[in-house]
Coordinates of C-alpha atoms in Angstrom, one line a residue:
Chain L
X1 CA 79.1 80.8 96.2
X2 CA 80.5 84.0 97.6
X3 CA 84.0 82.4 98.0
X4 CA 83.9 81.0 94.5
X5 CA 82.8 84.4 93.2
X6 CA 85.7 86.0 95.1
X7 CA 88.2 83.5 93.7
X8 CA 86.9 84.1 90.1
X9 CA 87.1 87.9 90.6
X10 CA 90.8 87.5 91.8
X11 CA 91.6 85.4 88.7
X12 CA 89.8 87.8 86.5
X13 CA 91.7 90.7 88.0
X14 CA 95.1 88.9 87.6
X15 CA 94.2 88.3 83.9
X16 CA 93.3 92.0 83.5
X17 CA 96.6 93.0 85.1
X18 CA 98.6 90.7 82.9
X19 CA 96.8 91.8 79.8
X20 CA 97.3 95.4 80.6
X21 CA 101.1 95.3 81.3
X22 CA 102.1 96.1 77.8
X23 CA 99.7 99.0 77.5
X24 CA 100.8 100.4 80.9
X25 CA 104.4 100.1 79.8
X26 CA 103.8 101.9 76.5
X27 CA 102.0 104.7 78.4
X28 CA 104.7 105.0 81.0
X29 CA 107.4 105.1 78.3
X30 CA 105.5 107.9 76.5
X31 CA 105.4 109.8 79.7
X32 CA 109.0 109.3 80.7
X33 CA 110.9 108.3 77.5
X34 CA 113.1 106.2 79.8
X35 CA 112.7 102.4 79.5
X36 CA 114.1 101.6 82.9
X37 CA 111.9 104.2 84.7
X38 CA 108.9 103.1 82.7
X39 CA 109.5 99.5 83.7
X40 CA 109.8 100.5 87.3
X41 CA 106.6 102.5 87.2
X42 CA 104.7 99.5 85.7
X43 CA 106.0 97.2 88.4
X44 CA 105.0 99.7 91.1
X45 CA 101.6 100.0 89.5
X46 CA 101.0 96.2 89.4
X47 CA 102.3 95.9 93.0
X48 CA 99.9 98.6 94.2
X49 CA 97.0 97.2 92.1
X50 CA 97.4 93.8 93.6
X51 CA 97.5 95.2 97.1
X52 CA 94.6 97.4 96.5
X53 CA 92.4 95.2 94.4
X54 CA 89.7 95.0 97.0
X55 CA 89.2 98.7 96.5
X56 CA 88.2 98.2 92.9
X57 CA 84.4 97.9 93.0
X58 CA 83.7 97.7 89.3
X59 CA 85.9 95.3 87.4
X60 CA 84.7 97.0 84.2
X61 CA 86.5 100.1 85.3
X62 CA 89.8 98.3 85.9
X63 CA 91.6 99.8 82.9
X64 CA 91.1 103.3 83.9
X65 CA 91.8 102.4 87.5
X66 CA 95.2 100.9 86.5
X67 CA 96.2 104.0 84.5
X68 CA 95.2 106.1 87.4
X69 CA 97.6 104.2 89.7
X70 CA 100.3 104.6 87.0
X71 CA 99.7 108.3 86.9
X72 CA 100.0 108.4 90.7
X73 CA 103.2 106.4 90.7
X74 CA 104.8 108.9 88.3
X75 CA 103.7 111.7 90.6
X76 CA 105.2 109.9 93.6
X77 CA 108.4 109.3 91.7
X78 CA 108.9 113.0 91.0
X79 CA 107.9 113.8 94.5
X80 CA 110.5 111.3 95.9
X81 CA 113.1 113.0 93.8
X82 CA 111.8 116.4 95.0
X83 CA 111.0 117.5 91.5
X84 CA 108.4 120.2 91.5
X85 CA 105.3 119.1 89.6
X86 CA 103.4 122.2 88.7
X87 CA 101.8 120.5 85.7
X88 CA 102.3 122.9 82.9
X89 CA 105.8 124.0 83.9
X90 CA 107.4 120.6 84.1
X91 CA 109.5 119.9 81.1
X92 CA 111.0 116.6 80.3
X93 CA 114.8 116.2 80.3
X94 CA 115.9 115.4 76.7
X95 CA 117.7 112.1 76.6
X96 CA 118.1 111.3 72.9
X97 CA 121.4 111.3 71.1
X98 CA 122.1 111.0 67.4
X99 CA 123.1 107.3 67.9
X100 CA 119.6 106.5 69.0
X101 CA 118.1 108.2 66.0
X102 CA 120.0 106.1 63.5
X103 CA 118.7 103.0 65.1
X104 CA 115.0 103.8 65.1
X105 CA 112.5 105.1 62.8
X106 CA 113.2 108.7 62.1
X107 CA 109.6 109.9 62.1
X108 CA 108.9 108.1 65.4
X109 CA 111.9 109.6 67.0
X110 CA 111.0 113.1 65.9
X111 CA 107.5 112.7 67.2
X112 CA 108.7 111.3 70.5
X113 CA 111.0 114.2 70.8
X114 CA 108.2 116.6 70.3
X115 CA 106.0 114.7 72.8
X116 CA 108.8 114.7 75.3
X117 CA 109.1 118.5 75.0
X118 CA 105.5 118.9 76.0
X119 CA 104.8 119.8 79.7
X120 CA 104.0 116.5 81.5
X121 CA 100.4 117.5 82.1
X122 CA 99.8 118.0 78.4
X123 CA 101.8 114.9 77.5
X124 CA 99.7 112.7 79.7
X125 CA 96.4 113.9 78.3
X126 CA 97.6 113.6 74.7
X127 CA 98.9 110.1 75.1
X128 CA 96.0 108.8 77.1
X129 CA 93.6 110.0 74.4
X130 CA 95.7 109.2 71.3
X131 CA 97.5 106.0 72.4
X132 CA 94.8 104.4 74.5
X133 CA 91.7 106.0 73.1
X134 CA 90.4 106.9 76.5
X135 CA 87.3 109.2 76.5
X136 CA 87.7 112.7 77.9
X137 CA 85.7 111.7 80.9
X138 CA 88.0 108.7 81.6
X139 CA 91.1 110.9 81.3
X140 CA 89.5 113.3 83.8
X141 CA 89.1 110.4 86.2
X142 CA 92.6 109.0 85.6
X143 CA 94.3 112.3 86.2
X144 CA 91.8 113.7 88.6
X145 CA 91.1 116.9 86.8
X146 CA 88.0 118.4 85.2
X147 CA 86.9 117.5 81.7
X148 CA 87.4 121.1 80.7
X149 CA 91.0 120.9 81.7
X150 CA 91.5 117.7 79.7
X151 CA 90.1 119.5 76.6
X152 CA 92.3 122.6 77.1
X153 CA 95.5 120.6 77.8
X154 CA 94.8 118.4 74.8
X155 CA 94.2 121.3 72.6
X156 CA 97.4 123.1 73.7
X157 CA 99.4 119.9 73.5
X158 CA 98.3 119.2 70.0
X159 CA 98.9 122.8 69.0
X160 CA 102.5 122.5 70.2
X161 CA 102.9 119.2 68.4
X162 CA 101.6 120.7 65.2
X163 CA 104.0 123.6 65.4
X164 CA 106.9 121.1 65.9
X165 CA 105.9 118.4 63.5
X166 CA 103.8 119.4 60.5
X167 CA 106.6 120.9 58.5
X168 CA 108.5 117.7 59.0
X169 CA 105.5 115.6 58.1
X170 CA 105.1 117.5 54.8
X171 CA 108.7 117.0 53.9
X172 CA 108.7 113.3 54.8
X173 CA 105.6 112.7 52.7
X174 CA 103.5 111.2 55.5
X175 CA 100.2 110.0 54.3
X176 CA 97.5 112.3 55.4
X177 CA 93.8 112.5 54.4
X178 CA 93.4 115.1 51.7
X179 CA 90.0 116.1 52.9
X180 CA 87.8 115.3 55.8
X181 CA 84.8 113.2 54.7
X182 CA 81.7 111.8 56.3
X183 CA 82.0 108.0 56.4
X184 CA 78.9 106.0 57.1
Chain T
X1 CA 83.2 132.0 56.9
X2 CA 80.9 133.9 59.3
X3 CA 82.2 134.9 62.7
X4 CA 79.7 132.6 64.4
X5 CA 81.1 129.7 62.6
X6 CA 84.6 129.9 64.0
X7 CA 85.6 126.5 65.5
X8 CA 87.9 126.5 68.4
X9 CA 90.9 124.1 68.7
X10 CA 89.2 122.4 71.6
X11 CA 86.2 121.7 69.3
X12 CA 88.4 120.4 66.6
X13 CA 90.1 118.1 69.0
X14 CA 86.8 116.8 70.3
X15 CA 85.7 116.3 66.7
X16 CA 88.8 114.3 65.9
X17 CA 88.4 112.2 69.0
X18 CA 84.7 111.5 68.4
X19 CA 83.7 113.4 71.5
X20 CA 81.1 115.7 70.0
X21 CA 77.3 115.2 69.9
X22 CA 76.0 114.2 66.5
X23 CA 74.5 117.6 65.6
X24 CA 77.7 119.4 66.5
X25 CA 79.7 116.9 64.5
X26 CA 77.4 117.4 61.5
X27 CA 77.8 121.1 61.8
X28 CA 81.6 120.8 61.6
X29 CA 81.4 118.5 58.6
X30 CA 79.2 120.9 56.8
X31 CA 81.4 123.8 57.6
X32 CA 84.5 121.9 56.6
X33 CA 83.1 121.3 53.1
X34 CA 82.5 125.0 52.7
X35 CA 85.7 126.2 54.3
X36 CA 89.1 124.9 53.0
X37 CA 90.9 126.5 56.0
X38 CA 88.8 124.6 58.5
X39 CA 89.2 121.4 56.4
X40 CA 92.9 121.9 56.6
X41 CA 92.9 122.3 60.3
X42 CA 90.9 119.1 60.7
X43 CA 93.4 117.3 58.6
X44 CA 96.2 118.6 60.7
X45 CA 94.5 117.4 63.9
X46 CA 94.1 113.9 62.4
X47 CA 97.6 113.9 61.2
X48 CA 99.0 114.8 64.6
X49 CA 97.0 112.0 66.2
X50 CA 98.2 109.5 63.7
X51 CA 101.8 110.6 64.1
X52 CA 101.6 110.1 67.9
X53 CA 100.1 106.7 67.4
X54 CA 102.8 105.8 65.0
X55 CA 105.6 107.0 67.2
X56 CA 104.6 104.6 70.1
X57 CA 103.5 101.6 68.2
X58 CA 106.8 99.9 69.0
X59 CA 108.6 101.0 72.1
X60 CA 112.1 100.0 73.3
X61 CA 112.1 97.1 75.9
X62 CA 113.7 97.8 79.2
X63 CA 117.1 96.3 79.9
X64 CA 117.2 93.5 82.4
X65 CA 119.9 91.5 84.1
X66 CA 119.4 88.5 86.3
X67 CA 121.9 86.4 88.1
X68 CA 121.2 83.3 90.0
X69 CA 123.7 82.3 92.6
X70 CA 121.7 80.4 95.2
X71 CA 121.5 76.7 96.1
X72 CA 118.7 76.0 93.6
X73 CA 120.6 77.6 90.8
X74 CA 121.5 74.3 89.1
X75 CA 122.1 74.0 85.4
X76 CA 118.9 71.9 85.3
X77 CA 116.7 74.6 86.8
X78 CA 118.2 77.3 84.6
X79 CA 117.7 75.2 81.5
X80 CA 114.2 74.4 82.5
X81 CA 113.5 78.0 83.0
X82 CA 115.0 79.0 79.7
X83 CA 112.9 76.4 77.9
X84 CA 109.7 77.5 79.7
X85 CA 110.5 81.2 79.1
X86 CA 111.0 80.4 75.4
X87 CA 107.8 78.5 75.2
X88 CA 105.8 81.1 76.9
X89 CA 107.5 83.8 75.0
X90 CA 106.6 82.2 71.7
X91 CA 103.0 81.8 72.8
X92 CA 102.4 85.1 74.5
X93 CA 105.2 87.5 73.5
X94 CA 107.7 89.3 75.5
X95 CA 105.5 90.6 78.2
X96 CA 104.1 87.1 79.0
X97 CA 107.6 85.6 79.0
X98 CA 109.5 88.2 81.0
X99 CA 108.2 87.0 84.4
X100 CA 109.6 83.5 83.8
X101 CA 113.2 84.4 83.9
X102 CA 116.1 82.6 85.3
X103 CA 115.5 83.5 88.9
X104 CA 112.0 82.1 88.9
X105 CA 112.9 78.6 87.9
X106 CA 111.2 77.0 90.9
X107 CA 107.9 78.7 90.3
X108 CA 108.0 78.0 86.6
X109 CA 108.4 74.2 87.2
X110 CA 106.1 73.8 90.2
X111 CA 102.4 74.9 89.9
X112 CA 101.5 77.4 92.6
X113 CA 100.0 76.0 95.7
X114 CA 98.5 77.7 98.7
X115 CA 101.6 76.8 100.8
X116 CA 103.8 79.4 99.2
X117 CA 105.0 82.5 101.0
X118 CA 106.8 85.6 100.0
X119 CA 108.3 87.9 102.6
X120 CA 109.3 91.4 101.4
X121 CA 111.9 93.5 103.2
X122 CA 112.5 97.1 102.1
X123 CA 114.0 98.6 105.2
X124 CA 117.4 98.5 106.8
X125 CA 115.9 98.4 110.3
X126 CA 117.6 95.3 111.9
X127 CA 114.5 94.6 114.0
X128 CA 112.4 94.2 110.8
X129 CA 115.1 92.1 109.2
X130 CA 115.2 89.9 112.1
X131 CA 111.4 89.7 112.0
X132 CA 111.5 88.5 108.4
X133 CA 114.0 85.8 109.3
X134 CA 112.0 84.7 112.3
X135 CA 108.9 84.5 110.2
X136 CA 110.7 82.4 107.6
X137 CA 112.0 80.1 110.3
X138 CA 108.5 79.8 111.8
X139 CA 107.1 79.0 108.4
X140 CA 109.7 76.3 107.7
X141 CA 109.8 74.6 111.1
X142 CA 106.7 75.7 113.0
X143 CA 103.3 74.1 113.3
X144 CA 101.6 73.5 109.9
X145 CA 104.9 73.3 108.0
X146 CA 104.7 70.9 105.1
X147 CA 107.4 69.4 102.9
X148 CA 106.2 71.3 99.9
X149 CA 106.1 74.7 101.6
X150 CA 108.1 77.3 99.7
X151 CA 109.3 80.5 101.3
X152 CA 111.1 83.3 99.6
X153 CA 112.5 86.5 101.1
X154 CA 112.9 89.4 98.7
X155 CA 114.9 92.5 99.6
X156 CA 114.9 95.8 97.9
X157 CA 115.6 99.5 98.6
X158 CA 117.3 99.8 102.0
X159 CA 116.3 96.2 102.7
X160 CA 119.1 95.2 100.4
X161 CA 121.3 95.5 103.5
X162 CA 119.9 92.2 104.7
X163 CA 121.7 90.4 101.8
X164 CA 124.8 92.5 101.5
X165 CA 127.8 90.7 103.0
X166 CA 129.3 93.9 104.3
X167 CA 126.1 95.2 106.0
X168 CA 124.0 92.2 107.1
X169 CA 124.1 91.3 110.8
X170 CA 122.5 88.0 109.9
X171 CA 124.8 86.1 107.6
X172 CA 124.7 82.9 109.7
X173 CA 120.9 82.8 110.0
X174 CA 120.6 83.4 106.2
X175 CA 122.9 80.4 105.6
X176 CA 120.9 78.3 108.0
X177 CA 117.6 79.2 106.4
X178 CA 119.0 78.6 102.9
X179 CA 119.9 75.1 104.0
X180 CA 116.2 74.7 104.8
X181 CA 115.4 75.8 101.2
X182 CA 114.3 79.3 101.9
X183 CA 115.2 81.4 98.8
X184 CA 116.7 84.8 99.1
X185 CA 116.4 87.4 96.3
X186 CA 118.1 90.8 96.0
X187 CA 116.7 93.5 93.7
X188 CA 119.1 94.2 90.9
X189 CA 117.6 97.6 90.3
X190 CA 118.5 98.5 93.9
X191 CA 122.0 97.1 93.4
X192 CA 122.5 99.2 90.3
X193 CA 121.3 102.3 92.0
X194 CA 123.9 101.8 94.7
X195 CA 126.5 101.1 92.1
X196 CA 125.6 104.3 90.3
X197 CA 126.5 106.1 93.6
X198 CA 129.9 104.4 93.7
X199 CA 128.9 101.8 96.3
X200 CA 130.5 98.4 95.8
X201 CA 127.8 95.8 96.4
X202 CA 128.7 92.3 97.5
X203 CA 126.0 89.8 98.4
X204 CA 126.0 86.9 100.7
X205 CA 126.5 83.7 98.7
X206 CA 123.0 82.5 99.4
X207 CA 121.5 85.5 97.6
X208 CA 120.0 85.3 94.2
X209 CA 119.2 88.4 92.2
X210 CA 116.1 89.3 90.2
X211 CA 116.1 92.3 87.9
X212 CA 113.4 93.9 90.0
X213 CA 112.1 92.9 93.5
X214 CA 108.7 94.4 92.7
X215 CA 108.4 92.4 89.6
X216 CA 109.1 89.2 91.5
X217 CA 106.5 90.2 94.2
X218 CA 103.9 90.9 91.5
X219 CA 104.7 87.6 89.7
X220 CA 104.4 85.6 92.9
X221 CA 101.2 87.4 94.0
X222 CA 99.7 86.7 90.6
X223 CA 100.6 83.1 91.1
X224 CA 98.7 83.1 94.3
X225 CA 101.5 83.2 96.8
X226 CA 100.8 84.7 100.2
X227 CA 102.6 88.0 100.5
X228 CA 103.8 89.6 103.7
X229 CA 105.5 93.0 103.8
X230 CA 107.7 93.0 106.8

């Protein structure tokens, strides 16, 4: 019984890992804006997750656990390259060129550029909340920071995005709710 | 708007993300109906959130290159892998198919069994390299070896030296093990990193490449292969 349960757990874990690869990659890309590096980070994450799976006590918490490993892999990557990670001070290196802009959706490019300009600490919080819909408590666990810090980084990150983007959104006619309404 | 009713950006974010208690949420709804400025700020918050979601709905795929040069790299196995990759790709999309690439033909054709071993070398320490080769030999010829046993050695980072023709001290042993059907894989990412530094990389003829050693390790572990980091 115990062995069978262990085997099932392993299978379930592998399925979870496979199902999460795309999500992990999108998150890694939103943090780095470098497809090759994002791919490396996801592979490193999967590798570490498989080696450490016995440490995962609650399979229900696997999602947040995987994203936490991903965040740690990014930190390790910067450390290995001797980049100083002081959270708010780290700014992403801009990699876009006009050629890229012509190939992809202009609004998406503009937003990515604004997200890339955020300090990494803000970028991670914004993307974990907005792209994955993680609760503030989960983000706090993933990044190992207090919930209050999650809230302040999110707020500052969104404020910076607003300053970068809203003028552009108005000109490009993006559909926005005209008024906030209660919806039952 | 009264001074007490000023809503912070943190509260607005929490409201947008559904993180507020019901009574606090109600209070903000009520205030927003009375205060156009607050309403506009809430709309901005939602707009920003939607823009971020939109920007990452489709993200660029990583570039990958694989080359198969080993003894099992026949046209048949490459074709079989391509057909399988296509079938899986159609069924499960890019992320499901990407692990079944040319270099993994053997795994794609044969279902995983318990008698499959992956040895991983990531150091240029000759003692460890030798240990990896000894282990492979032991697995192929030692007690308990069966005819369907599969052994792969994957090299990345500094371990790439094991499979570089100009750096390996073990070319003969690699050739002998390859004749016993041990498969060798070099990490293409590691090769590219060396090439970026101006290093010319030549591999021993028995070496296959996979776009990422870690991806191969993960793929094999997920298939149930026994993994040993040397």
